[in-house]
Amino acid sequence: MIKDIVMVIKKDKRAKISVIILISLVLLSIFAFLSPYDPNGININDRLQEPSLKHLFGTDDMGRDYLTRALYGGRVSLSVGFCSMIISCVIGTLVGTISGYFGGWIDSFIMRSLDILMCIPSFFIILILNIYFKPGLRTIIIIISLFSWMNIARIVRSETLSIKERDYVICAESQGIREYRIITKHIIPNIMNTVIVASTINVAGAIITESSLSFLGLGVQAPTSSWGSMLQNAQSQMMDRPTLAIFPGLLILITVLSFNMLGDRLRENISM
């Protein structure tokens, strides 16, 4: 399982580059506190400065160091991506294995419910829910998680249908082992490769959704920054300082592209 993924990353150049980029972004965000600048410190005298050795990304309209705000914004965007991915993977894995293993009316009910849920334009529902709930990081994570587990559930269900017909599962059933132990000991461990591959795509989707919400002013609230909120704040200065939009936009692009590329390489090189 995990060994297969590690081997793919070691052998595949594009997967390795994606992992290096993602680890670098995570480490830069974690150690953002090493920056000598306060991400929320206002200094009107330094407002809208061009990128320089003193301020590598320049400063925003309030004189705040833009690189520091981008690093702290990375904490928010990456936290939303990873936390949403973990929650959605847990829900999707449980629902998918239960549906695939028990079959019958349980499988039919769950799958038809998923079909209905997946027909609903989730982003608009997320927008509506985010308006009614208190804006904040926790709210964004919960809302995104509740609408991003369905694809994982369908993938896991198809894998479960295959695995439950294998000899070791049939042998366990013939010995009278309880269903929950078969699911947790035999089925879930053998679909983890599939779940991990699906989760990489899920992280990218969560980051895009968070950035979109923050861009619309429905994400994290000021003065906290995320890459999406930085794009929103850059709108009024686009003509004078296009770099205010370019830098967070590039960070979103690089992060999402790296996750998608990693997911594609794992999917192509790992036998599900």
PDB file of C-alpha atoms in Angstrom:
ATOM      1  CA  MET A   1       0.000   0.000   0.000  1.00  0.00           C
ATOM      2  CA  ILE A   2       2.073   2.911   1.315  1.00  0.00           C
ATOM      3  CA  LYS A   3       5.205   1.232  -0.047  1.00  0.00           C
ATOM      4  CA  ASP A   4       3.701   1.264  -3.547  1.00  0.00           C
ATOM      5  CA  ILE A   5       3.054   5.001  -3.314  1.00  0.00           C
ATOM      6  CA  VAL A   6       6.571   5.685  -2.049  1.00  0.00           C
ATOM      7  CA  MET A   7       8.037   3.634  -4.905  1.00  0.00           C
ATOM      8  CA  VAL A   8       6.004   5.569  -7.482  1.00  0.00           C
ATOM      9  CA  ILE A   9       7.180   8.881  -6.019  1.00  0.00           C
ATOM     10  CA  LYS A  10      10.802   7.719  -6.095  1.00  0.00           C
ATOM     11  CA  LYS A  11      10.658   6.457  -9.684  1.00  0.00           C
ATOM     12  CA  ASP A  12       8.351   8.989 -11.318  1.00  0.00           C
ATOM     13  CA  LYS A  13      10.010  12.349 -11.936  1.00  0.00           C
ATOM     14  CA  ARG A  14       6.784  14.372 -12.093  1.00  0.00           C
ATOM     15  CA  ALA A  15       5.440  12.804  -8.907  1.00  0.00           C
ATOM     16  CA  LYS A  16       8.733  13.558  -7.157  1.00  0.00           C
ATOM     17  CA  ILE A  17       8.688  17.202  -8.298  1.00  0.00           C
ATOM     18  CA  SER A  18       5.078  17.568  -7.107  1.00  0.00           C
ATOM     19  CA  VAL A  19       5.925  16.178  -3.669  1.00  0.00           C
ATOM     20  CA  ILE A  20       8.981  18.439  -3.339  1.00  0.00           C
ATOM     21  CA  ILE A  21       6.900  21.512  -4.229  1.00  0.00           C
ATOM     22  CA  LEU A  22       4.120  20.580  -1.804  1.00  0.00           C
ATOM     23  CA  ILE A  23       6.514  19.819   1.054  1.00  0.00           C
ATOM     24  CA  SER A  24       8.290  23.128   0.423  1.00  0.00           C
ATOM     25  CA  LEU A  25       4.995  25.058   0.541  1.00  0.00           C
ATOM     26  CA  VAL A  26       3.937  23.299   3.723  1.00  0.00           C
ATOM     27  CA  LEU A  27       7.267  23.971   5.434  1.00  0.00           C
ATOM     28  CA  LEU A  28       7.275  27.621   4.367  1.00  0.00           C
ATOM     29  CA  SER A  29       3.782  28.041   5.783  1.00  0.00           C
ATOM     30  CA  ILE A  30       4.642  26.272   9.042  1.00  0.00           C
ATOM     31  CA  PHE A  31       7.742  28.391   9.596  1.00  0.00           C
ATOM     32  CA  ALA A  32       6.117  31.654   8.506  1.00  0.00           C
ATOM     33  CA  PHE A  33       6.628  32.950  12.056  1.00  0.00           C
ATOM     34  CA  LEU A  34      10.339  33.281  11.267  1.00  0.00           C
ATOM     35  CA  SER A  35       9.545  36.258   9.047  1.00  0.00           C
ATOM     36  CA  PRO A  36      10.653  39.547  10.673  1.00  0.00           C
ATOM     37  CA  TYR A  37       7.359  41.169   9.664  1.00  0.00           C
ATOM     38  CA  ASP A  38       3.975  41.084  11.324  1.00  0.00           C
ATOM     39  CA  PRO A  39       1.451  39.757   8.754  1.00  0.00           C
ATOM     40  CA  ASN A  40      -1.207  42.124  10.119  1.00  0.00           C
ATOM     41  CA  GLY A  41       1.080  45.043  11.001  1.00  0.00           C
ATOM     42  CA  ILE A  42      -0.067  48.201   9.193  1.00  0.00           C
ATOM     43  CA  ASN A  43       2.520  50.706   7.975  1.00  0.00           C
ATOM     44  CA  ILE A  44       0.975  53.343   5.701  1.00  0.00           C
ATOM     45  CA  ASN A  45       4.402  54.791   4.856  1.00  0.00           C
ATOM     46  CA  ASP A  46       5.351  51.528   3.089  1.00  0.00           C
ATOM     47  CA  ARG A  47       2.079  50.959   1.233  1.00  0.00           C
ATOM     48  CA  LEU A  48       2.089  49.537  -2.319  1.00  0.00           C
ATOM     49  CA  GLN A  49       5.837  49.131  -2.640  1.00  0.00           C
ATOM     50  CA  GLU A  50       7.252  47.201  -5.568  1.00  0.00           C
ATOM     51  CA  PRO A  51       8.996  43.846  -4.912  1.00  0.00           C
ATOM     52  CA  SER A  52      12.501  44.463  -3.566  1.00  0.00           C
ATOM     53  CA  LEU A  53      15.175  42.868  -1.405  1.00  0.00           C
ATOM     54  CA  LYS A  54      13.459  44.302   1.676  1.00  0.00           C
ATOM     55  CA  HIS A  55      10.001  43.102   0.640  1.00  0.00           C
ATOM     56  CA  LEU A  56      10.364  40.233  -1.839  1.00  0.00           C
ATOM     57  CA  PHE A  57       6.674  40.317  -2.818  1.00  0.00           C
ATOM     58  CA  GLY A  58       6.308  44.040  -2.170  1.00  0.00           C
ATOM     59  CA  THR A  59       3.662  45.444   0.198  1.00  0.00           C
ATOM     60  CA  ASP A  60      -0.115  45.749   0.012  1.00  0.00           C
ATOM     61  CA  ASP A  61      -2.339  48.823   0.281  1.00  0.00           C
ATOM     62  CA  MET A  62      -1.828  48.896   4.063  1.00  0.00           C
ATOM     63  CA  GLY A  63       1.939  48.558   3.978  1.00  0.00           C
ATOM     64  CA  ARG A  64       1.961  44.930   5.115  1.00  0.00           C
ATOM     65  CA  ASP A  65       4.717  42.650   3.845  1.00  0.00           C
ATOM     66  CA  TYR A  66       3.062  40.636   1.093  1.00  0.00           C
ATOM     67  CA  LEU A  67       5.340  37.605   1.288  1.00  0.00           C
ATOM     68  CA  THR A  68       4.616  37.220   5.004  1.00  0.00           C
ATOM     69  CA  ARG A  69       0.880  37.470   4.398  1.00  0.00           C
ATOM     70  CA  ALA A  70       1.183  34.915   1.583  1.00  0.00           C
ATOM     71  CA  LEU A  71       2.985  32.479   3.903  1.00  0.00           C
ATOM     72  CA  TYR A  72       0.388  32.891   6.643  1.00  0.00           C
ATOM     73  CA  GLY A  73      -2.322  32.665   3.991  1.00  0.00           C
ATOM     74  CA  GLY A  74      -0.819  29.360   2.936  1.00  0.00           C
ATOM     75  CA  ARG A  75      -1.487  28.053   6.428  1.00  0.00           C
ATOM     76  CA  VAL A  76      -5.192  28.763   6.009  1.00  0.00           C
ATOM     77  CA  SER A  77      -5.524  27.442   2.450  1.00  0.00           C
ATOM     78  CA  LEU A  78      -3.485  24.288   3.089  1.00  0.00           C
ATOM     79  CA  SER A  79      -5.212  23.659   6.442  1.00  0.00           C
ATOM     80  CA  VAL A  80      -8.600  23.822   4.739  1.00  0.00           C
ATOM     81  CA  GLY A  81      -7.382  21.466   2.014  1.00  0.00           C
ATOM     82  CA  PHE A  82      -5.886  18.845   4.320  1.00  0.00           C
ATOM     83  CA  CYS A  83      -8.566  18.964   7.042  1.00  0.00           C
ATOM     84  CA  SER A  84     -11.398  18.803   4.511  1.00  0.00           C
ATOM     85  CA  MET A  85      -9.656  15.921   2.776  1.00  0.00           C
ATOM     86  CA  ILE A  86      -9.310  13.927   6.018  1.00  0.00           C
ATOM     87  CA  ILE A  87     -12.959  14.399   6.998  1.00  0.00           C
ATOM     88  CA  SER A  88     -14.301  13.683   3.511  1.00  0.00           C
ATOM     89  CA  CYS A  89     -12.065  10.601   3.155  1.00  0.00           C
ATOM     90  CA  VAL A  90     -13.305   9.184   6.468  1.00  0.00           C
ATOM     91  CA  ILE A  91     -16.961   9.755   5.543  1.00  0.00           C
ATOM     92  CA  GLY A  92     -16.518   8.572   1.947  1.00  0.00           C
ATOM     93  CA  THR A  93     -14.591   5.451   2.968  1.00  0.00           C
ATOM     94  CA  LEU A  94     -17.153   4.416   5.583  1.00  0.00           C
ATOM     95  CA  VAL A  95     -20.148   5.051   3.332  1.00  0.00           C
ATOM     96  CA  GLY A  96     -18.503   3.380   0.328  1.00  0.00           C
ATOM     97  CA  THR A  97     -17.439   0.229   2.174  1.00  0.00           C
ATOM     98  CA  ILE A  98     -20.823  -0.188   3.861  1.00  0.00           C
ATOM     99  CA  SER A  99     -22.628   0.265   0.551  1.00  0.00           C
ATOM    100  CA  GLY A 100     -20.359  -2.094  -1.376  1.00  0.00           C
ATOM    101  CA  TYR A 101     -20.063  -4.783   1.273  1.00  0.00           C
ATOM    102  CA  PHE A 102     -23.697  -5.172   2.343  1.00  0.00           C
ATOM    103  CA  GLY A 103     -25.223  -4.588  -1.099  1.00  0.00           C
ATOM    104  CA  GLY A 104     -28.935  -5.116  -1.593  1.00  0.00           C
ATOM    105  CA  TRP A 105     -31.363  -2.394  -0.549  1.00  0.00           C
ATOM    106  CA  ILE A 106     -28.639  -0.675   1.533  1.00  0.00           C
ATOM    107  CA  ASP A 107     -26.452  -0.264  -1.541  1.00  0.00           C
ATOM    108  CA  SER A 108     -29.385   0.892  -3.665  1.00  0.00           C
ATOM    109  CA  PHE A 109     -30.515   3.444  -1.084  1.00  0.00           C
ATOM    110  CA  ILE A 110     -27.018   4.879  -0.575  1.00  0.00           C
ATOM    111  CA  MET A 111     -26.208   5.041  -4.288  1.00  0.00           C
ATOM    112  CA  ARG A 112     -29.509   6.688  -5.229  1.00  0.00           C
ATOM    113  CA  SER A 113     -29.008   9.192  -2.418  1.00  0.00           C
ATOM    114  CA  LEU A 114     -25.528   9.943  -3.748  1.00  0.00           C
ATOM    115  CA  ASP A 115     -26.922  10.397  -7.266  1.00  0.00           C
ATOM    116  CA  ILE A 116     -29.366  12.991  -5.925  1.00  0.00           C
ATOM    117  CA  LEU A 117     -26.704  14.796  -3.883  1.00  0.00           C
ATOM    118  CA  MET A 118     -24.274  14.893  -6.801  1.00  0.00           C
ATOM    119  CA  CYS A 119     -26.920  16.459  -9.049  1.00  0.00           C
ATOM    120  CA  ILE A 120     -27.176  19.471  -6.737  1.00  0.00           C
ATOM    121  CA  PRO A 121     -24.753  22.334  -7.630  1.00  0.00           C
ATOM    122  CA  SER A 122     -22.736  22.025  -4.432  1.00  0.00           C
ATOM    123  CA  PHE A 123     -20.888  25.329  -4.713  1.00  0.00           C
ATOM    124  CA  PHE A 124     -24.111  27.316  -4.540  1.00  0.00           C
ATOM    125  CA  ILE A 125     -25.259  25.287  -1.529  1.00  0.00           C
ATOM    126  CA  ILE A 126     -21.889  25.962   0.095  1.00  0.00           C
ATOM    127  CA  LEU A 127     -22.383  29.684  -0.573  1.00  0.00           C
ATOM    128  CA  ILE A 128     -25.835  29.648   1.036  1.00  0.00           C
ATOM    129  CA  LEU A 129     -24.727  27.661   4.101  1.00  0.00           C
ATOM    130  CA  ASN A 130     -21.678  29.855   4.559  1.00  0.00           C
ATOM    131  CA  ILE A 131     -23.931  32.933   4.676  1.00  0.00           C
ATOM    132  CA  TYR A 132     -26.095  31.489   7.454  1.00  0.00           C
ATOM    133  CA  PHE A 133     -23.259  30.128   9.587  1.00  0.00           C
ATOM    134  CA  LYS A 134     -20.619  32.209  11.323  1.00  0.00           C
ATOM    135  CA  PRO A 135     -17.759  32.798   8.849  1.00  0.00           C
ATOM    136  CA  GLY A 136     -14.461  31.274   9.883  1.00  0.00           C
ATOM    137  CA  LEU A 137     -11.931  28.546   9.230  1.00  0.00           C
ATOM    138  CA  ARG A 138     -13.859  25.833  11.082  1.00  0.00           C
ATOM    139  CA  THR A 139     -17.084  26.619   9.221  1.00  0.00           C
ATOM    140  CA  ILE A 140     -15.341  26.477   5.838  1.00  0.00           C
ATOM    141  CA  ILE A 141     -13.710  23.111   6.637  1.00  0.00           C
ATOM    142  CA  ILE A 142     -16.972  21.531   7.796  1.00  0.00           C
ATOM    143  CA  ILE A 143     -19.033  22.840   4.875  1.00  0.00           C
ATOM    144  CA  ILE A 144     -16.485  21.825   2.222  1.00  0.00           C
ATOM    145  CA  SER A 145     -16.107  18.381   3.829  1.00  0.00           C
ATOM    146  CA  LEU A 146     -19.861  17.761   3.746  1.00  0.00           C
ATOM    147  CA  PHE A 147     -19.949  18.257  -0.022  1.00  0.00           C
ATOM    148  CA  SER A 148     -16.719  16.580  -1.130  1.00  0.00           C
ATOM    149  CA  TRP A 149     -17.019  12.965   0.081  1.00  0.00           C
ATOM    150  CA  MET A 150     -19.471  11.634  -2.526  1.00  0.00           C
ATOM    151  CA  ASN A 151     -16.920  10.876  -5.266  1.00  0.00           C
ATOM    152  CA  ILE A 152     -14.697   9.069  -2.781  1.00  0.00           C
ATOM    153  CA  ALA A 153     -17.671   6.992  -1.613  1.00  0.00           C
ATOM    154  CA  ARG A 154     -18.432   5.890  -5.183  1.00  0.00           C
ATOM    155  CA  ILE A 155     -14.802   4.946  -5.872  1.00  0.00           C
ATOM    156  CA  VAL A 156     -14.501   3.051  -2.575  1.00  0.00           C
ATOM    157  CA  ARG A 157     -17.783   1.249  -3.203  1.00  0.00           C
ATOM    158  CA  SER A 158     -16.575  -0.076  -6.567  1.00  0.00           C
ATOM    159  CA  GLU A 159     -13.341  -1.314  -4.995  1.00  0.00           C
ATOM    160  CA  THR A 160     -15.251  -2.943  -2.144  1.00  0.00           C
ATOM    161  CA  LEU A 161     -17.464  -4.845  -4.589  1.00  0.00           C
ATOM    162  CA  SER A 162     -14.306  -6.391  -6.053  1.00  0.00           C
ATOM    163  CA  ILE A 163     -12.487  -7.083  -2.796  1.00  0.00           C
ATOM    164  CA  LYS A 164     -15.439  -8.728  -1.010  1.00  0.00           C
ATOM    165  CA  GLU A 165     -15.391 -11.513  -3.632  1.00  0.00           C
ATOM    166  CA  ARG A 166     -11.780 -12.458  -2.909  1.00  0.00           C
ATOM    167  CA  ASP A 167     -10.859 -15.659  -1.127  1.00  0.00           C
ATOM    168  CA  TYR A 168      -9.620 -14.155   2.133  1.00  0.00           C
ATOM    169  CA  VAL A 169     -12.869 -12.231   2.640  1.00  0.00           C
ATOM    170  CA  ILE A 170     -15.008 -15.280   1.819  1.00  0.00           C
ATOM    171  CA  CYS A 171     -12.871 -17.337   4.221  1.00  0.00           C
ATOM    172  CA  ALA A 172     -13.355 -14.759   6.985  1.00  0.00           C
ATOM    173  CA  GLU A 173     -17.119 -14.789   6.423  1.00  0.00           C
ATOM    174  CA  SER A 174     -17.229 -18.590   6.565  1.00  0.00           C
ATOM    175  CA  GLN A 175     -15.487 -18.480   9.944  1.00  0.00           C
ATOM    176  CA  GLY A 176     -18.269 -16.316  11.350  1.00  0.00           C
ATOM    177  CA  ILE A 177     -16.175 -13.178  11.756  1.00  0.00           C
ATOM    178  CA  ARG A 178     -18.387 -10.131  12.255  1.00  0.00           C
ATOM    179  CA  GLU A 179     -18.984  -7.759   9.379  1.00  0.00           C
ATOM    180  CA  TYR A 180     -17.401  -4.714  11.029  1.00  0.00           C
ATOM    181  CA  ARG A 181     -14.179  -6.670  11.626  1.00  0.00           C
ATOM    182  CA  ILE A 182     -14.080  -7.840   8.019  1.00  0.00           C
ATOM    183  CA  ILE A 183     -14.576  -4.250   6.845  1.00  0.00           C
ATOM    184  CA  THR A 184     -11.942  -2.776   9.169  1.00  0.00           C
ATOM    185  CA  LYS A 185      -9.371  -5.591   8.960  1.00  0.00           C
ATOM    186  CA  HIS A 186      -9.650  -6.838   5.388  1.00  0.00           C
ATOM    187  CA  ILE A 187     -11.451  -4.387   3.132  1.00  0.00           C
ATOM    188  CA  ILE A 188     -10.405  -0.897   4.244  1.00  0.00           C
ATOM    189  CA  PRO A 189      -6.655  -1.727   4.469  1.00  0.00           C
ATOM    190  CA  ASN A 190      -6.797  -3.071   0.893  1.00  0.00           C
ATOM    191  CA  ILE A 191      -8.458   0.009  -0.582  1.00  0.00           C
ATOM    192  CA  MET A 192      -6.137   2.566   1.034  1.00  0.00           C
ATOM    193  CA  ASN A 193      -4.185   3.034  -2.195  1.00  0.00           C
ATOM    194  CA  THR A 194      -7.405   4.055  -3.905  1.00  0.00           C
ATOM    195  CA  VAL A 195      -8.367   6.371  -1.058  1.00  0.00           C
ATOM    196  CA  ILE A 196      -4.957   8.066  -1.019  1.00  0.00           C
ATOM    197  CA  VAL A 197      -5.016   8.672  -4.768  1.00  0.00           C
ATOM    198  CA  ALA A 198      -8.546  10.108  -4.566  1.00  0.00           C
ATOM    199  CA  SER A 199      -7.580  12.255  -1.586  1.00  0.00           C
ATOM    200  CA  THR A 200      -4.868  14.108  -3.535  1.00  0.00           C
ATOM    201  CA  ILE A 201      -7.496  15.308  -6.010  1.00  0.00           C
ATOM    202  CA  ASN A 202      -9.805  16.140  -3.107  1.00  0.00           C
ATOM    203  CA  VAL A 203      -7.232  18.438  -1.472  1.00  0.00           C
ATOM    204  CA  ALA A 204      -6.884  20.415  -4.699  1.00  0.00           C
ATOM    205  CA  GLY A 205     -10.648  20.800  -4.976  1.00  0.00           C
ATOM    206  CA  ALA A 206     -10.943  21.964  -1.362  1.00  0.00           C
ATOM    207  CA  ILE A 207      -8.231  24.606  -1.860  1.00  0.00           C
ATOM    208  CA  ILE A 208      -9.978  25.901  -4.985  1.00  0.00           C
ATOM    209  CA  THR A 209     -13.328  26.058  -3.136  1.00  0.00           C
ATOM    210  CA  GLU A 210     -11.815  27.883  -0.159  1.00  0.00           C
ATOM    211  CA  SER A 211     -10.066  30.341  -2.439  1.00  0.00           C
ATOM    212  CA  SER A 212     -13.321  30.976  -4.310  1.00  0.00           C
ATOM    213  CA  LEU A 213     -15.238  31.580  -1.074  1.00  0.00           C
ATOM    214  CA  SER A 214     -12.536  33.907   0.260  1.00  0.00           C
ATOM    215  CA  PHE A 215     -12.429  35.737  -3.080  1.00  0.00           C
ATOM    216  CA  LEU A 216     -16.177  36.363  -2.721  1.00  0.00           C
ATOM    217  CA  GLY A 217     -15.677  37.611   0.845  1.00  0.00           C
ATOM    218  CA  LEU A 218     -17.300  34.550   2.441  1.00  0.00           C
ATOM    219  CA  GLY A 219     -14.144  32.841   3.663  1.00  0.00           C
ATOM    220  CA  VAL A 220     -11.798  33.752   6.485  1.00  0.00           C
ATOM    221  CA  GLN A 221     -12.383  37.251   7.763  1.00  0.00           C
ATOM    222  CA  ALA A 222      -9.913  40.158   7.956  1.00  0.00           C
ATOM    223  CA  PRO A 223      -7.252  40.620   9.118  1.00  0.00           C
ATOM    224  CA  THR A 224      -6.552  36.895   8.652  1.00  0.00           C
ATOM    225  CA  SER A 225      -5.286  36.206   5.162  1.00  0.00           C
ATOM    226  CA  SER A 226      -5.706  33.326   2.757  1.00  0.00           C
ATOM    227  CA  TRP A 227      -4.685  33.156  -0.877  1.00  0.00           C
ATOM    228  CA  GLY A 228      -8.286  33.729  -1.946  1.00  0.00           C
ATOM    229  CA  SER A 229      -8.780  36.762   0.304  1.00  0.00           C
ATOM    230  CA  MET A 230      -5.500  38.216  -0.965  1.00  0.00           C
ATOM    231  CA  LEU A 231      -6.847  37.956  -4.513  1.00  0.00           C
ATOM    232  CA  GLN A 232     -10.010  39.722  -3.428  1.00  0.00           C
ATOM    233  CA  ASN A 233      -8.079  42.560  -1.796  1.00  0.00           C
ATOM    234  CA  ALA A 234      -5.899  42.907  -4.901  1.00  0.00           C
ATOM    235  CA  GLN A 235      -8.850  43.752  -7.153  1.00  0.00           C
ATOM    236  CA  SER A 236      -8.828  47.450  -6.350  1.00  0.00           C
ATOM    237  CA  GLN A 237      -5.092  47.713  -7.115  1.00  0.00           C
ATOM    238  CA  MET A 238      -4.928  45.515 -10.215  1.00  0.00           C
ATOM    239  CA  MET A 239      -4.005  48.321 -12.620  1.00  0.00           C
ATOM    240  CA  ASP A 240      -1.313  49.865 -10.409  1.00  0.00           C
ATOM    241  CA  ARG A 241       0.117  46.752  -8.720  1.00  0.00           C
ATOM    242  CA  PRO A 242      -0.731  43.585 -10.700  1.00  0.00           C
ATOM    243  CA  THR A 243       1.781  41.627  -8.602  1.00  0.00           C
ATOM    244  CA  LEU A 244      -0.698  41.760  -5.705  1.00  0.00           C
ATOM    245  CA  ALA A 245      -2.887  39.370  -7.696  1.00  0.00           C
ATOM    246  CA  ILE A 246      -0.115  37.489  -9.486  1.00  0.00           C
ATOM    247  CA  PHE A 247       1.646  36.130  -6.382  1.00  0.00           C
ATOM    248  CA  PRO A 248      -1.336  34.545  -4.569  1.00  0.00           C
ATOM    249  CA  GLY A 249      -2.724  33.405  -7.927  1.00  0.00           C
ATOM    250  CA  LEU A 250       0.534  31.623  -8.722  1.00  0.00           C
ATOM    251  CA  LEU A 251       0.597  29.979  -5.283  1.00  0.00           C
ATOM    252  CA  ILE A 252      -2.909  28.614  -5.819  1.00  0.00           C
ATOM    253  CA  LEU A 253      -2.002  27.455  -9.340  1.00  0.00           C
ATOM    254  CA  ILE A 254       1.226  25.728  -8.269  1.00  0.00           C
ATOM    255  CA  THR A 255      -0.406  24.015  -5.280  1.00  0.00           C
ATOM    256  CA  VAL A 256      -3.458  22.743  -7.145  1.00  0.00           C
ATOM    257  CA  LEU A 257      -1.374  21.689 -10.157  1.00  0.00           C
ATOM    258  CA  SER A 258       1.040  19.771  -7.906  1.00  0.00           C
ATOM    259  CA  PHE A 259      -1.777  17.900  -6.155  1.00  0.00           C
ATOM    260  CA  ASN A 260      -3.470  17.060  -9.454  1.00  0.00           C
ATOM    261  CA  MET A 261      -0.224  15.934 -11.059  1.00  0.00           C
ATOM    262  CA  LEU A 262       0.628  13.776  -8.034  1.00  0.00           C
ATOM    263  CA  GLY A 263      -2.835  12.214  -8.113  1.00  0.00           C
ATOM    264  CA  ASP A 264      -2.585  11.497 -11.842  1.00  0.00           C
ATOM    265  CA  ARG A 265       0.846   9.860 -11.540  1.00  0.00           C
ATOM    266  CA  LEU A 266      -0.274   7.700  -8.605  1.00  0.00           C
ATOM    267  CA  ARG A 267      -3.449   6.670 -10.432  1.00  0.00           C
ATOM    268  CA  GLU A 268      -1.520   5.678 -13.560  1.00  0.00           C
ATOM    269  CA  ASN A 269       1.237   3.757 -11.766  1.00  0.00           C
ATOM    270  CA  ILE A 270      -0.614   2.000  -8.941  1.00  0.00           C
ATOM    271  CA  SER A 271      -2.845  -0.934  -9.670  1.00  0.00           C
ATOM    272  CA  MET A 272      -6.065  -0.212  -7.818  1.00  0.00           C
TER     273      MET A 272
END
